[in-house]
């Protein structure tokens, strides 16, 4: 067990500060923490051009609410609409949910509370939070369990997509390829940061990966108009392929997406195996830690 004063931050991003105020007014959260920030800089200079440098930030936020009702999808839509410079990926969970997860040795919530940056506290008090030390063996076991559960499904979906492609069911093939992406991304996020996601939107899943992978944009590029078109087709297939008569995928698009998703799956598989190897080394060199019980765990954020 360790006692930790949550680090407070005073980011100078004016739009972020405005957004935090809007979130407080609309959702009345207990706390808002930042667990990642990425800076992108654009520099320009030349004989006929004045030197300048602009910086844009992408943020990763956790909003802790009083109620346990899941609202993160509507919160994400709210953030996307109101934050126009950079990008914000926001997760929202009730304080009791977080408390229970930490009792079960949740690596994600323990790490965010231990190392995250506090942007807002409803009571204005920055009291210490006591969180458990993570057990390396449990970290390895849980990550391995989720990898071994998710990846066989992803590979099975890929095989099914090939069968649908061969039989000329192109809409079905693309819908199944969406499942390949979703399962493999869920595995990647579980292995790296131990967050259990129920997000179906592939763009939001990829955005979340940016908090732990600097090369996540390379996994499934969305830079050119053609790449964006194919990704939009794949992402929309989750509902459109089933419920919209207007959804009609071509043989060429289905084949291109099959190739891209197949390469994506191989890359994610390798990333997960490499991370599991790191966890295994950490587990081998550290002694197991005592289990955490509710009698010894204190969380100021969950006690109001």
Tab-separated table of N, CA and C in Angstrom, residues 9 17 30 43 50 53 61 99 119 141 145 197 202 212 225 230 249 284 292:
chain	number	residue	atom	x	y	z
A	9	UNK	N	-2.539	19.744	-11.948
A	9	UNK	CA	-1.981	20.390	-13.130
A	9	UNK	C	-2.773	21.643	-13.458
A	17	UNK	N	-9.550	24.380	-20.456
A	17	UNK	CA	-10.117	24.924	-19.232
A	17	UNK	C	-11.595	25.250	-19.400
A	30	UNK	N	-17.324	14.014	-9.766
A	30	UNK	CA	-16.545	14.052	-8.522
A	30	UNK	C	-15.133	14.569	-8.812
A	43	UNK	N	6.064	23.706	-37.164
A	43	UNK	CA	7.031	24.797	-37.297
A	43	UNK	C	7.137	25.196	-38.758
A	50	UNK	N	7.463	34.245	-42.273
A	50	UNK	CA	7.863	34.521	-40.894
A	50	UNK	C	7.911	33.229	-40.093
A	53	UNK	N	5.629	28.814	-34.684
A	53	UNK	CA	5.463	27.470	-34.140
A	53	UNK	C	4.125	27.397	-33.421
A	61	UNK	N	-8.626	11.724	-20.707
A	61	UNK	CA	-9.220	12.090	-19.425
A	61	UNK	C	-10.049	10.954	-18.843
A	99	UNK	N	-13.854	1.970	-7.173
A	99	UNK	CA	-13.480	1.404	-5.874
A	99	UNK	C	-13.463	-0.121	-5.945
A	119	UNK	N	-7.308	17.466	-12.588
A	119	UNK	CA	-7.754	18.722	-13.191
A	119	UNK	C	-8.907	19.359	-12.425
A	141	UNK	N	-0.860	-12.590	-15.366
A	141	UNK	CA	-1.932	-13.580	-15.517
A	141	UNK	C	-3.164	-12.976	-16.166
A	145	UNK	N	-4.540	-13.847	-19.874
A	145	UNK	CA	-5.896	-14.395	-19.960
A	145	UNK	C	-6.718	-13.669	-21.027
A	197	UNK	N	-12.901	-2.249	-22.199
A	197	UNK	CA	-13.702	-1.337	-23.002
A	197	UNK	C	-14.901	-2.045	-23.610
A	202	UNK	N	-14.498	2.035	-33.911
A	202	UNK	CA	-13.085	1.715	-34.129
A	202	UNK	C	-12.192	2.941	-34.011
A	212	UNK	N	-0.872	4.968	-25.104
A	212	UNK	CA	0.236	4.060	-24.745
A	212	UNK	C	1.066	3.623	-25.946
A	225	UNK	N	-7.262	10.432	-48.395
A	225	UNK	CA	-8.720	10.369	-48.556
A	225	UNK	C	-9.187	8.938	-48.779
A	230	UNK	N	-11.997	4.071	-46.751
A	230	UNK	CA	-12.055	2.654	-46.411
A	230	UNK	C	-12.311	2.454	-44.915
A	249	UNK	N	-21.229	-2.787	-50.208
A	249	UNK	CA	-19.782	-2.836	-50.353
A	249	UNK	C	-19.403	-3.563	-51.635
A	284	UNK	N	8.892	-12.471	-12.812
A	284	UNK	CA	9.941	-13.412	-12.389
A	284	UNK	C	10.896	-12.800	-11.377
A	292	UNK	N	-5.104	-7.410	-1.569
A	292	UNK	CA	-5.730	-6.221	-0.997
A	292	UNK	C	-7.138	-6.559	-0.546
